[in-house]
mmCIF file of C-alpha atoms in Angstrom:
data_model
loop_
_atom_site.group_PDB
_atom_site.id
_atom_site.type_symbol
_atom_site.label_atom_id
_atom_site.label_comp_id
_atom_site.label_asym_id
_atom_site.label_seq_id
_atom_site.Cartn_x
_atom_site.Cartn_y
_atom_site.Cartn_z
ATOM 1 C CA UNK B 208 -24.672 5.891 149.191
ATOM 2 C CA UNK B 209 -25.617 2.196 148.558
ATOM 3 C CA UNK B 210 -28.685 2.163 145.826
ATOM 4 C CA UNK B 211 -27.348 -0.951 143.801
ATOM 5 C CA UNK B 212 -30.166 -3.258 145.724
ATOM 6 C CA UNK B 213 -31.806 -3.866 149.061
ATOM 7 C CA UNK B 214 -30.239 -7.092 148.738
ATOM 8 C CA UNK B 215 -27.118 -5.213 149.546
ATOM 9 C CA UNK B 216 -28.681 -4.364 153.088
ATOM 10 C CA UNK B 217 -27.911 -6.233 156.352
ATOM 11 C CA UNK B 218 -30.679 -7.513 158.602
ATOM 12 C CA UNK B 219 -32.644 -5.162 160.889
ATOM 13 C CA UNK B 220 -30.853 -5.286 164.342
ATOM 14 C CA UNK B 221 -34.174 -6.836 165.760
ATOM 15 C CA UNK B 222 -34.142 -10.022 163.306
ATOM 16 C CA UNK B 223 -30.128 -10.484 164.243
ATOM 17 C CA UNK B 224 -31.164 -10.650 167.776
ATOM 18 C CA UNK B 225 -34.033 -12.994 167.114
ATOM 19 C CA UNK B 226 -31.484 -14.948 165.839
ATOM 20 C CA UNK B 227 -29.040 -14.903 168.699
ATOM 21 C CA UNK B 228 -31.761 -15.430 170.661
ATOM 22 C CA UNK B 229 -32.793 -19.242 169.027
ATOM 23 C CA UNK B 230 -29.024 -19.798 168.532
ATOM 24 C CA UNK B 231 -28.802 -21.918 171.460
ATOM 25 C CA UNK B 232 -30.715 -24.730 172.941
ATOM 26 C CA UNK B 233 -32.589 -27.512 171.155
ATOM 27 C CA UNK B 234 -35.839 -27.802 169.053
ATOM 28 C CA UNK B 235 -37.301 -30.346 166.761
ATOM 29 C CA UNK B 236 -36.040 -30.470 163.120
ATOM 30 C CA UNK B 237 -37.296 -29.369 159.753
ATOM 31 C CA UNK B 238 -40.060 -27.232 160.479
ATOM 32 C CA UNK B 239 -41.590 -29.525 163.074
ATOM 33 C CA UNK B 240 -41.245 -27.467 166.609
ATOM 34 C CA UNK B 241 -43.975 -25.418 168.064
ATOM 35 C CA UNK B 242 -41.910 -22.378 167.200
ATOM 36 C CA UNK B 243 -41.810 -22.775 163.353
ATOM 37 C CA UNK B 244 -46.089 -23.720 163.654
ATOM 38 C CA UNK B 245 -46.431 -20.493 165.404
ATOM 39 C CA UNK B 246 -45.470 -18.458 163.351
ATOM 40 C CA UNK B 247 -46.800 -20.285 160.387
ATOM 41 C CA UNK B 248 -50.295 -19.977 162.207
ATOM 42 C CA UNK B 249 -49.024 -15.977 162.326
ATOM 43 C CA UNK B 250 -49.626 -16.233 158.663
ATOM 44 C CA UNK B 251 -53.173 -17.199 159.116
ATOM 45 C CA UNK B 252 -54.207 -13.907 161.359
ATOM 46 C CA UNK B 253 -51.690 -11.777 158.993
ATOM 47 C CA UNK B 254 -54.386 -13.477 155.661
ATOM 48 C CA UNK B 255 -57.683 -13.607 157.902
ATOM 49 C CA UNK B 256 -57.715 -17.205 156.342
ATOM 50 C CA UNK B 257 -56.373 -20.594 156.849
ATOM 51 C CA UNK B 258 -53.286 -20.719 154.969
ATOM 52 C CA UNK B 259 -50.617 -23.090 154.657
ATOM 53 C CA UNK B 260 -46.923 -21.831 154.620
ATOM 54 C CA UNK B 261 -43.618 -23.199 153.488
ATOM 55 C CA UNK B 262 -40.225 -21.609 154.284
ATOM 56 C CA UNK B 263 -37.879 -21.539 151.958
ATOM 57 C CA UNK B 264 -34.464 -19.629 151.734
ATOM 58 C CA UNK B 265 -34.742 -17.433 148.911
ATOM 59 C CA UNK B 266 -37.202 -15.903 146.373
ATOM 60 C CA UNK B 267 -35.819 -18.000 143.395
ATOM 61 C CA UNK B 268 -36.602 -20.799 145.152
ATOM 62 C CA UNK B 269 -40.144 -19.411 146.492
ATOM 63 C CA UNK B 270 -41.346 -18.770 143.094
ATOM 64 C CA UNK B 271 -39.870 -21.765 141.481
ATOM 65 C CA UNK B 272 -41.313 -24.390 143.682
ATOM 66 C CA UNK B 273 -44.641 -22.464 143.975
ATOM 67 C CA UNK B 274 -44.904 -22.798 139.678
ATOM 68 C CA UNK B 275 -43.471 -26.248 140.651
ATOM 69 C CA UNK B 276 -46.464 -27.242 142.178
ATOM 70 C CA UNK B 277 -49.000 -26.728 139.770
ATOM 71 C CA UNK B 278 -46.889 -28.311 137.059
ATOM 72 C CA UNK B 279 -47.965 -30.742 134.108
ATOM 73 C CA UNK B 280 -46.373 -31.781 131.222
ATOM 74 C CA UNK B 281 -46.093 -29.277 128.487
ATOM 75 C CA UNK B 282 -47.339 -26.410 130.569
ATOM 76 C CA UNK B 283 -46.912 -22.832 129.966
ATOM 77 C CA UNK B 284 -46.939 -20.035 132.675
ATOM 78 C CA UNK B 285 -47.469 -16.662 131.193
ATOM 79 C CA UNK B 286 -45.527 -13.558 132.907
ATOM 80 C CA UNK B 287 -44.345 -10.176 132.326
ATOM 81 C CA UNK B 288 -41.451 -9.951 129.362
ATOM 82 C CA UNK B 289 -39.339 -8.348 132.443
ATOM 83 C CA UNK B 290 -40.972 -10.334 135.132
ATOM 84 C CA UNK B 291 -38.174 -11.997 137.793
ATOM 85 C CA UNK B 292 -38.885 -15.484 137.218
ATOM 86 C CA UNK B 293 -38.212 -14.323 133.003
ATOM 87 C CA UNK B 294 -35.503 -12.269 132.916
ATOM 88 C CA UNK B 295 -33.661 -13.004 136.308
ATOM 89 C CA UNK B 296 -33.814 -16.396 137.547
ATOM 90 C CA UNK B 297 -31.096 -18.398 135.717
ATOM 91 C CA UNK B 298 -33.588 -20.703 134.306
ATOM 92 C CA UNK B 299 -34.425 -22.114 137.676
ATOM 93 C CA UNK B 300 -38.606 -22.266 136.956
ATOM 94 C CA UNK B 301 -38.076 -23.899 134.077
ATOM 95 C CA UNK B 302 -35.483 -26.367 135.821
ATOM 96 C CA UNK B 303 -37.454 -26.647 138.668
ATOM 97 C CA UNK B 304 -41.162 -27.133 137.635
ATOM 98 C CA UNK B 305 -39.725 -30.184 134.828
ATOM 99 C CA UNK B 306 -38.839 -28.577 131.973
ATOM 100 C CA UNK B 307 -42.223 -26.163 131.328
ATOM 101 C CA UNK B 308 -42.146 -23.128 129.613
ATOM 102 C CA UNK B 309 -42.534 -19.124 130.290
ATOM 103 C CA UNK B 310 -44.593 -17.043 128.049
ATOM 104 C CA UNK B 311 -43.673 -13.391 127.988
ATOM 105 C CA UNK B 312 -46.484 -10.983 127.301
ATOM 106 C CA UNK B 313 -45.992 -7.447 127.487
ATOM 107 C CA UNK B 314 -47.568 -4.228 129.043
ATOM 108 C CA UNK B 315 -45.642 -0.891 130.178
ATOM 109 C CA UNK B 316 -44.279 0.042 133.438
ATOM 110 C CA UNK B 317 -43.821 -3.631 133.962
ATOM 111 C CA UNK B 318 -47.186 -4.663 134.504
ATOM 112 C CA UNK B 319 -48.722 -7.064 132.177
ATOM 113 C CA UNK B 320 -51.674 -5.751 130.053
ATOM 114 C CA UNK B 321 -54.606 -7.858 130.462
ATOM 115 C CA UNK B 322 -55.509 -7.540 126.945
ATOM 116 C CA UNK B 323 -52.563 -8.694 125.925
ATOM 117 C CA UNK B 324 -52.976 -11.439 128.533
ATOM 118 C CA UNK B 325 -55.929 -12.747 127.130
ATOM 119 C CA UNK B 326 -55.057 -12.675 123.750
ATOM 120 C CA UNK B 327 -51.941 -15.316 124.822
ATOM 121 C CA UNK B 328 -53.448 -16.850 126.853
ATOM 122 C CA UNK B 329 -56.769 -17.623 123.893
ATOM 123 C CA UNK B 330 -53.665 -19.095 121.451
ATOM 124 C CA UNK B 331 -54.045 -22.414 123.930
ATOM 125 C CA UNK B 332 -57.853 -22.569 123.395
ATOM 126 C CA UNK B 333 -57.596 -25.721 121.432
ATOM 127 C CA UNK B 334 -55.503 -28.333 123.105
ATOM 128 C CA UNK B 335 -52.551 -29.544 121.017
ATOM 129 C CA UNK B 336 -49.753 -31.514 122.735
ATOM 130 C CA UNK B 337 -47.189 -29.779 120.004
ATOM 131 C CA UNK B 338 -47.679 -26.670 121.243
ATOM 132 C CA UNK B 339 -48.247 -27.556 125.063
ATOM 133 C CA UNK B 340 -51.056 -26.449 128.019
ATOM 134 C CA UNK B 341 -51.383 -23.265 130.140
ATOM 135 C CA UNK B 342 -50.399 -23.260 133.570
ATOM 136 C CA UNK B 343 -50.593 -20.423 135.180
ATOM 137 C CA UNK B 344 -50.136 -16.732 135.905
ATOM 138 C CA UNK B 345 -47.610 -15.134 137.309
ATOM 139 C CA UNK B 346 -47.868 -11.589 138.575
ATOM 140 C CA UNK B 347 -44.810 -9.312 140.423
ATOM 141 C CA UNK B 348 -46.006 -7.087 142.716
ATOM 142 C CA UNK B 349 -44.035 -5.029 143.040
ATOM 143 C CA UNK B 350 -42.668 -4.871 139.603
ATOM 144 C CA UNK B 351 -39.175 -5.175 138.576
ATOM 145 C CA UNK B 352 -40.219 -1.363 136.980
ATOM 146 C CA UNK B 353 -40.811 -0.466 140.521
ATOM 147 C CA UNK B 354 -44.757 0.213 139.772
ATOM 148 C CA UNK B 355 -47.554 -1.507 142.140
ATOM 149 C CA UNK B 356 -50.465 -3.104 140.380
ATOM 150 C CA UNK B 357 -53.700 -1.342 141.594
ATOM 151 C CA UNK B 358 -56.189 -3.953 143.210
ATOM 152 C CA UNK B 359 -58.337 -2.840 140.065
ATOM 153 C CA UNK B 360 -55.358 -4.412 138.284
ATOM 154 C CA UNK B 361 -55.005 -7.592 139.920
ATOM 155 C CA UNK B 362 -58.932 -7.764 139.710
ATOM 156 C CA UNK B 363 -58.787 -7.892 135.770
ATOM 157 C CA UNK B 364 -55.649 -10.374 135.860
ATOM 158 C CA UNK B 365 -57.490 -13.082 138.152
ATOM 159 C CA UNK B 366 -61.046 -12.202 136.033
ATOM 160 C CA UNK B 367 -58.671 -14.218 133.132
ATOM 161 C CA UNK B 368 -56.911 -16.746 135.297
ATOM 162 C CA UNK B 369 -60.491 -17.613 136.425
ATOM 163 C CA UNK B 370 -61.986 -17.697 133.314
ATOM 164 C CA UNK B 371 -59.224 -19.989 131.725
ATOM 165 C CA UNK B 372 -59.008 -21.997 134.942
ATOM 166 C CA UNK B 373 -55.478 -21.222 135.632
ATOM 167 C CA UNK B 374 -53.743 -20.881 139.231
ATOM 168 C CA UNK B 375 -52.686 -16.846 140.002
ATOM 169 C CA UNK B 376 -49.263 -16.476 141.642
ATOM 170 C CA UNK B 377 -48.047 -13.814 142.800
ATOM 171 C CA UNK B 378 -43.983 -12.883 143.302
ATOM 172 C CA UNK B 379 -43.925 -10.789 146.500
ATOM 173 C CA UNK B 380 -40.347 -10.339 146.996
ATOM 174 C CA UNK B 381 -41.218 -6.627 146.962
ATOM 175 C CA UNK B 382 -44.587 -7.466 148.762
ATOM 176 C CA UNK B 383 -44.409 -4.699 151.883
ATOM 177 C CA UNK B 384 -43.122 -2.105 149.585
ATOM 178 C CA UNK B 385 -46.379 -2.665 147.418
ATOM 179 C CA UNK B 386 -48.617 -3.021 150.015
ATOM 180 C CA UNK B 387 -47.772 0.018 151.976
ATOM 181 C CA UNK B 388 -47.657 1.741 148.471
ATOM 182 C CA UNK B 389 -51.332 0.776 148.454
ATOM 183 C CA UNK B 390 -52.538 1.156 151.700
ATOM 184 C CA UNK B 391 -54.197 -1.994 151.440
ATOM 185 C CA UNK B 392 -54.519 -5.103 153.812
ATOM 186 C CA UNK B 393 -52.293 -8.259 152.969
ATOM 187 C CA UNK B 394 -55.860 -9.788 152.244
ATOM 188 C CA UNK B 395 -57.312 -7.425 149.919
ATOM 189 C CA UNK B 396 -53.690 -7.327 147.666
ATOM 190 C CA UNK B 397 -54.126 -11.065 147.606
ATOM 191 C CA UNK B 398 -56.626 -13.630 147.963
ATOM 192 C CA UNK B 399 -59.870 -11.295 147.684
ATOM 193 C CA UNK B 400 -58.632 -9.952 144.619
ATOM 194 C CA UNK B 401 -58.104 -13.994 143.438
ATOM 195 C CA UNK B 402 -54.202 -14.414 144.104
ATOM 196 C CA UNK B 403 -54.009 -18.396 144.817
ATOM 197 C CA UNK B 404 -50.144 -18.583 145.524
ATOM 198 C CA UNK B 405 -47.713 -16.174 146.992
ATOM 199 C CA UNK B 406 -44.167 -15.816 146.865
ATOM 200 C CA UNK B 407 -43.751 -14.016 149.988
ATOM 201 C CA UNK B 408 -40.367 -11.838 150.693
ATOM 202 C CA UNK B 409 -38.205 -11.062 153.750
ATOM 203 C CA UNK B 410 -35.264 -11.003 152.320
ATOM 204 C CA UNK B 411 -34.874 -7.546 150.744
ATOM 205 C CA UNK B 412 -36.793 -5.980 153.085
ATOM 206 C CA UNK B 413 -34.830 -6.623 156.425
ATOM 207 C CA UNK B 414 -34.622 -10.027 157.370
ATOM 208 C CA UNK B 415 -30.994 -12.504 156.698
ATOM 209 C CA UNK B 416 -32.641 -15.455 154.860
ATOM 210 C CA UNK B 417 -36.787 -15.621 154.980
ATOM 211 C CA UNK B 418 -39.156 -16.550 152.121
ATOM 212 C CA UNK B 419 -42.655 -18.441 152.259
ATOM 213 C CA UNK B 420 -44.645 -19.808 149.566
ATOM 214 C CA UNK B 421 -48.003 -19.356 150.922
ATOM 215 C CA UNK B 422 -50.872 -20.909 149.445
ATOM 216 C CA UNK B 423 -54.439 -19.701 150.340
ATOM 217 C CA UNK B 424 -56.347 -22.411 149.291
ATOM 218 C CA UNK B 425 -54.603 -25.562 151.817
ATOM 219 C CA UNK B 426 -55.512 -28.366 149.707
ATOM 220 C CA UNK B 427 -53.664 -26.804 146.579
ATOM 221 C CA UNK B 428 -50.552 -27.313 148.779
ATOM 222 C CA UNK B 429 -50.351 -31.664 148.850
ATOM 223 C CA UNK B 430 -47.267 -31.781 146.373
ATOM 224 C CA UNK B 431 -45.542 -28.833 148.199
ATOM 225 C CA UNK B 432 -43.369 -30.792 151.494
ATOM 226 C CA UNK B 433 -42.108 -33.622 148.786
ATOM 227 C CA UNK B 434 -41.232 -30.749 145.956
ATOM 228 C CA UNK B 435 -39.909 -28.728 148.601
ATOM 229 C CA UNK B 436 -37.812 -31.759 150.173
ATOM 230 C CA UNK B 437 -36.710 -32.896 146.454
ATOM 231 C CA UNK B 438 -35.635 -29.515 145.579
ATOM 232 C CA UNK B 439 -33.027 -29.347 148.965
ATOM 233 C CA UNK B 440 -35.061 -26.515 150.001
ATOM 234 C CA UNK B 441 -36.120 -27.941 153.216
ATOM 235 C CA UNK B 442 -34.157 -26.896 156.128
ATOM 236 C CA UNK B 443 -33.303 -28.961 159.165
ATOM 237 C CA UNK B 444 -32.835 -26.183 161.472
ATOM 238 C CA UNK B 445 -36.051 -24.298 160.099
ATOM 239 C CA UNK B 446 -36.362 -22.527 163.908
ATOM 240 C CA UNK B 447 -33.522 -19.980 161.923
ATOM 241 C CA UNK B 448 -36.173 -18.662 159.889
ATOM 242 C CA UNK B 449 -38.738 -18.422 162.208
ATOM 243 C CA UNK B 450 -36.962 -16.803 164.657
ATOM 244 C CA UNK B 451 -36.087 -14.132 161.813
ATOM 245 C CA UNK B 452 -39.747 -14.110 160.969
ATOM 246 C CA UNK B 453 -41.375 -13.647 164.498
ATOM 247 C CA UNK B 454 -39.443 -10.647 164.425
ATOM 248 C CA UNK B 455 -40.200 -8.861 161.205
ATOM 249 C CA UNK B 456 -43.989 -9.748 161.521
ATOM 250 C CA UNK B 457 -43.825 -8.346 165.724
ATOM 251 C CA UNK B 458 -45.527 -5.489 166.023
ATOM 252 C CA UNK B 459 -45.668 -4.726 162.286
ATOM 253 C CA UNK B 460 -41.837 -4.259 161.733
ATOM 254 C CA UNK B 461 -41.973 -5.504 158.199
ATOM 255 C CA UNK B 462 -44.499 -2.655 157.502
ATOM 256 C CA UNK B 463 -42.921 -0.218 159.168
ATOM 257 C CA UNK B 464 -39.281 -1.027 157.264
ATOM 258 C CA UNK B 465 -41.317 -1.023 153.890
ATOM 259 C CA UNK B 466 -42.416 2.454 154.336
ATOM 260 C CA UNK B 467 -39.185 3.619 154.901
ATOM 261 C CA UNK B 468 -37.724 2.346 151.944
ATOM 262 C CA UNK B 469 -40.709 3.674 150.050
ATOM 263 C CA UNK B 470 -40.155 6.979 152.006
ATOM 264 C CA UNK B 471 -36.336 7.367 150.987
ATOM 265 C CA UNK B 472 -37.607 6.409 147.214
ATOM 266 C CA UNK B 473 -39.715 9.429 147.079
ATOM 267 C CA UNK B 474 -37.198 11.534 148.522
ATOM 268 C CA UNK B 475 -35.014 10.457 145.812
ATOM 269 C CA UNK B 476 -37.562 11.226 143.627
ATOM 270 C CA UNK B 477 -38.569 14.649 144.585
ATOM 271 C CA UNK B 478 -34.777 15.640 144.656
ATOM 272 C CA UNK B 479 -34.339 14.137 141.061
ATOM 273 C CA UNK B 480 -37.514 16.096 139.819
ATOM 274 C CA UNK B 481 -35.153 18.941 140.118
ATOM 275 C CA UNK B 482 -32.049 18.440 138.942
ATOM 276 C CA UNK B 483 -30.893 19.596 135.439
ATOM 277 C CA UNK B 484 -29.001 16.783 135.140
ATOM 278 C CA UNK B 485 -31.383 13.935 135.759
ATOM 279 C CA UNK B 486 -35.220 13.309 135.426
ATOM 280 C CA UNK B 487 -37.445 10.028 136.524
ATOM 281 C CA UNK B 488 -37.502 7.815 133.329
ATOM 282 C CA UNK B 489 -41.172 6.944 134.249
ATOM 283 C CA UNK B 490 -43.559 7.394 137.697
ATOM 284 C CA UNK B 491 -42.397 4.449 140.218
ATOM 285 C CA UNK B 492 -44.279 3.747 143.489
ATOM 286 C CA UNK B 493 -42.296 1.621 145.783
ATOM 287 C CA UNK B 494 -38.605 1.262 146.418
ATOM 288 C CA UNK B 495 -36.573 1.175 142.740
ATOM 289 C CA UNK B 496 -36.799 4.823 141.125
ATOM 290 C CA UNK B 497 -35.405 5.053 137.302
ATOM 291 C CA UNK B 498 -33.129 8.110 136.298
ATOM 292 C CA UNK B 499 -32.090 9.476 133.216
ATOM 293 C CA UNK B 500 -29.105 10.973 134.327
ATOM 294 C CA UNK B 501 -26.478 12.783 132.252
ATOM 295 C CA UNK B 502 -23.523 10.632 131.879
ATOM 296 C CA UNK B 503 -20.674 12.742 133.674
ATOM 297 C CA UNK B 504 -23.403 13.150 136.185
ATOM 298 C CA UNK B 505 -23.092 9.368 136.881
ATOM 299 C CA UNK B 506 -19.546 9.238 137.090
ATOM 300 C CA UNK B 507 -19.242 12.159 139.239
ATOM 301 C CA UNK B 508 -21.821 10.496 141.343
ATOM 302 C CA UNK B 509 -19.857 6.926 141.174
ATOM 303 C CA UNK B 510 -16.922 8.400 141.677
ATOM 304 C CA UNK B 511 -17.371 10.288 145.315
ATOM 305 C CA UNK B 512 -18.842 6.624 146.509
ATOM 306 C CA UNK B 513 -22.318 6.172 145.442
ATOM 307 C CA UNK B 514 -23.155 2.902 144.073
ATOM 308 C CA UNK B 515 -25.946 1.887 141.335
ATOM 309 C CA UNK B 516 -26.622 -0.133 138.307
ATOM 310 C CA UNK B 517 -26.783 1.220 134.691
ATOM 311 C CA UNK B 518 -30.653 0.093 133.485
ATOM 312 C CA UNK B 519 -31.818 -1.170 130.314
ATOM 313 C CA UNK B 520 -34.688 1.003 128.745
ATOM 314 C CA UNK B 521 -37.711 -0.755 128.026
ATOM 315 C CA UNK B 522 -38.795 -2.157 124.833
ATOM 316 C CA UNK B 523 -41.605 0.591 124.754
ATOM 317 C CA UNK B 524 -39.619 3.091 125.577
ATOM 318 C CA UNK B 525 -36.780 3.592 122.681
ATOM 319 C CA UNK B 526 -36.000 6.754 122.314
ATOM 320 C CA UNK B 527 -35.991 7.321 126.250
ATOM 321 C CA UNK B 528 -32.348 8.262 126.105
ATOM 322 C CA UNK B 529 -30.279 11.188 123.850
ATOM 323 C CA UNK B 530 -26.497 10.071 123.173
ATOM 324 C CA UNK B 531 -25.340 12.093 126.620
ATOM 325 C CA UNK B 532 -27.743 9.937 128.953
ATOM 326 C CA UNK B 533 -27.990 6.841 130.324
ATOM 327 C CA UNK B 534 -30.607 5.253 132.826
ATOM 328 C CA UNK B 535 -29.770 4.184 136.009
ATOM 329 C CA UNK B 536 -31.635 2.324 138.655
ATOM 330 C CA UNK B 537 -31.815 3.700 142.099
ATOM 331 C CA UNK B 538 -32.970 1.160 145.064
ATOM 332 C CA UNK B 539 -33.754 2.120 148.822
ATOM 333 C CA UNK B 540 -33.982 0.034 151.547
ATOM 334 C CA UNK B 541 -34.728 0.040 155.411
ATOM 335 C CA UNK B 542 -31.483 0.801 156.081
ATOM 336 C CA UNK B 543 -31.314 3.576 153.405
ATOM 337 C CA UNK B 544 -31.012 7.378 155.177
ATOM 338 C CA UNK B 545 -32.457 10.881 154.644
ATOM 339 C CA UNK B 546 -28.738 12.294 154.503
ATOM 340 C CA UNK B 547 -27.512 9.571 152.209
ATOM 341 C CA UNK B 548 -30.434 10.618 149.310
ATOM 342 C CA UNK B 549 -29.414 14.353 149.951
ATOM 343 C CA UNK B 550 -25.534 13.467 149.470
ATOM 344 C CA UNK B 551 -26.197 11.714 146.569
ATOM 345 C CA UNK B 552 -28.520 15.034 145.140
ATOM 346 C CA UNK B 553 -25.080 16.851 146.290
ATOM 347 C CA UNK B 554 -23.203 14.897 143.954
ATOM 348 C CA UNK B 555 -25.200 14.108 140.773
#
């Protein structure tokens, strides 16, 4: 009963092969051979635009170097309060794009409030190099509160990044589990709705070691191969993640994983909805569900093998929790099963 983190999943049997497959044999180093621009031309058909990609080997790094490379001096990229690249990244955008700075505005269920957006965003309206120069937006789709932004959503947050001139990036570590949660195209959750950047994941969603940074507007991309290069995220035997990505984009496998993690999240969440024990701490739509669960519940539950993290409540959410609870996140993944959720209903 593994729900700590899809991170804790192995790789889909058809990416190991993949890899097995380009283990032996020779091919042109970092990201040069006709393999790695195949599937980066994949990325094109997947975006129904030209699109240039950049493999890197995790999602730190993804959305590090893609705020990397709209840096300047004094900037300011504005994110969710519980947003990855805030709360859960070591300090590695700040490190990485030269010392810039993240500005936390809030919103519930994770998703940043465009109100609120605009509002921090206006505090910058008159330049002053003591109090520096926005950046850019950063988005998480899906959020680290397991909630999808609606394209309705993303349509207000680019109406500000486009009115204040700033790039829109989006962290898609999560991305299949949102898009199948919205039944929309990989187009339509990105670039039509005014996404300029994306952190695209593999990672947690099947695959050993893939990320891309995918820019949809080429010429945005110049800095990215000598920021990439500087920031030892260019590998020499790139052909590793290709091979890894040729199979989780064949044949739609990476959609197909997503909605079974999304599937074994809503089975957890039916069987949760009724329990006496626990209830959903708020509505989630891809793979993380949040439990209030009574606390001998949780140790019953740890202690016949299940494994999960004890959560945080959110700042707008104080009283969530009575002094017998506490909130625990549950996360599914492709290699999650139906009988694991029902063992772990058995024993909460």
């Amino acid at each position: 009963m593994f729900f700590a983190s899809d991170n804790w999943s192995g790789a889909h049997p058809r990416i190991a092969e993949s890899l097995t497959r380009f283990a032996s044999g020779f091919a042109s180093a970092y990201g040069t051979s006709d393999h790695d621009k195949l599937i980066e031309a994949k990325f094109n058909d997947m975006f129904e635009r030209e699109v240039a990609v950049f493999f890197v080997a995790t999602g730190t790094a993804a959305n590090s170097l893609a705020l990397a490379s709209v840096a300047k001096a004094g900037g300011v990229t504005f994110c969710h309060s519980d947003a990855h690249v805030n709360a859960d990244e070591g300090g590695a955008p700040e490190f990485l794009t030269g010392s810039t700075r993240l500005f936390p505005v809030e919103g519930d269920n994770g998703k940043i409030d465009p109100q609120a957006l605009d509002i921090a965003v206006s505090r910058f309206d008159v330049p002053s190099v003591h109090h520096g120069r926005p950046m850019a937006i950063t988005v998480t789709q899906a959020t680290e509160a397991g909630t999808v932004y609606t394209l309705d959503e993303l349509d207000a947050i680019a109406a500000i990044a486009r009115e204040k001139k700033l790039p829109l990036h989006m962290d898609g570590a999560r991305f299949a589990n949102a898009l199948v949660g919205l039944n929309a195209s990989p187009a339509e959750m990105t670039w039509k709705r005014g996404v300029d950047i994306l952190s695209f994941g593999g990672t947690k969603n099947g695959c050993w070691c893939a990320e891309a940074i995918i820019f949809f507007k080429p010429e945005m991309a110049e800095e990215m191969p000598y920021i990439r290069k500087r920031s030892a995220q260019l590998f020499s035997k790139t052909r590793f993640i290709s091979a890894q990505l040729e199979a989780y984009l064949e044949g739609d496998l990476w959609l197909e994983l997503a909605r079974h993690s999304n599937a074994m999240a809503d089975r957890l969440r039916q069987g949760l909805t009724a329990k006496n024990s626990a209830r959903l701490a708020w509505d989630t739509q891809a793979n993380e569900v949040f439990a209030v669960i009574d606390r001998q519940a949780a140790a019953r539950a740890r202690e016949n093998g299940a494994t999960f993290y004890d959560w945080l409540p959110p700042r707008e959410m104080p009283h969530l929790l009575n002094e017998n609870e506490t909130l625990i996140r549950l996360v599914t993944s492709f290699a999650t099963t139906a009988d694991e959720v029902d063992q772990f209903m058995e024993v909460v």
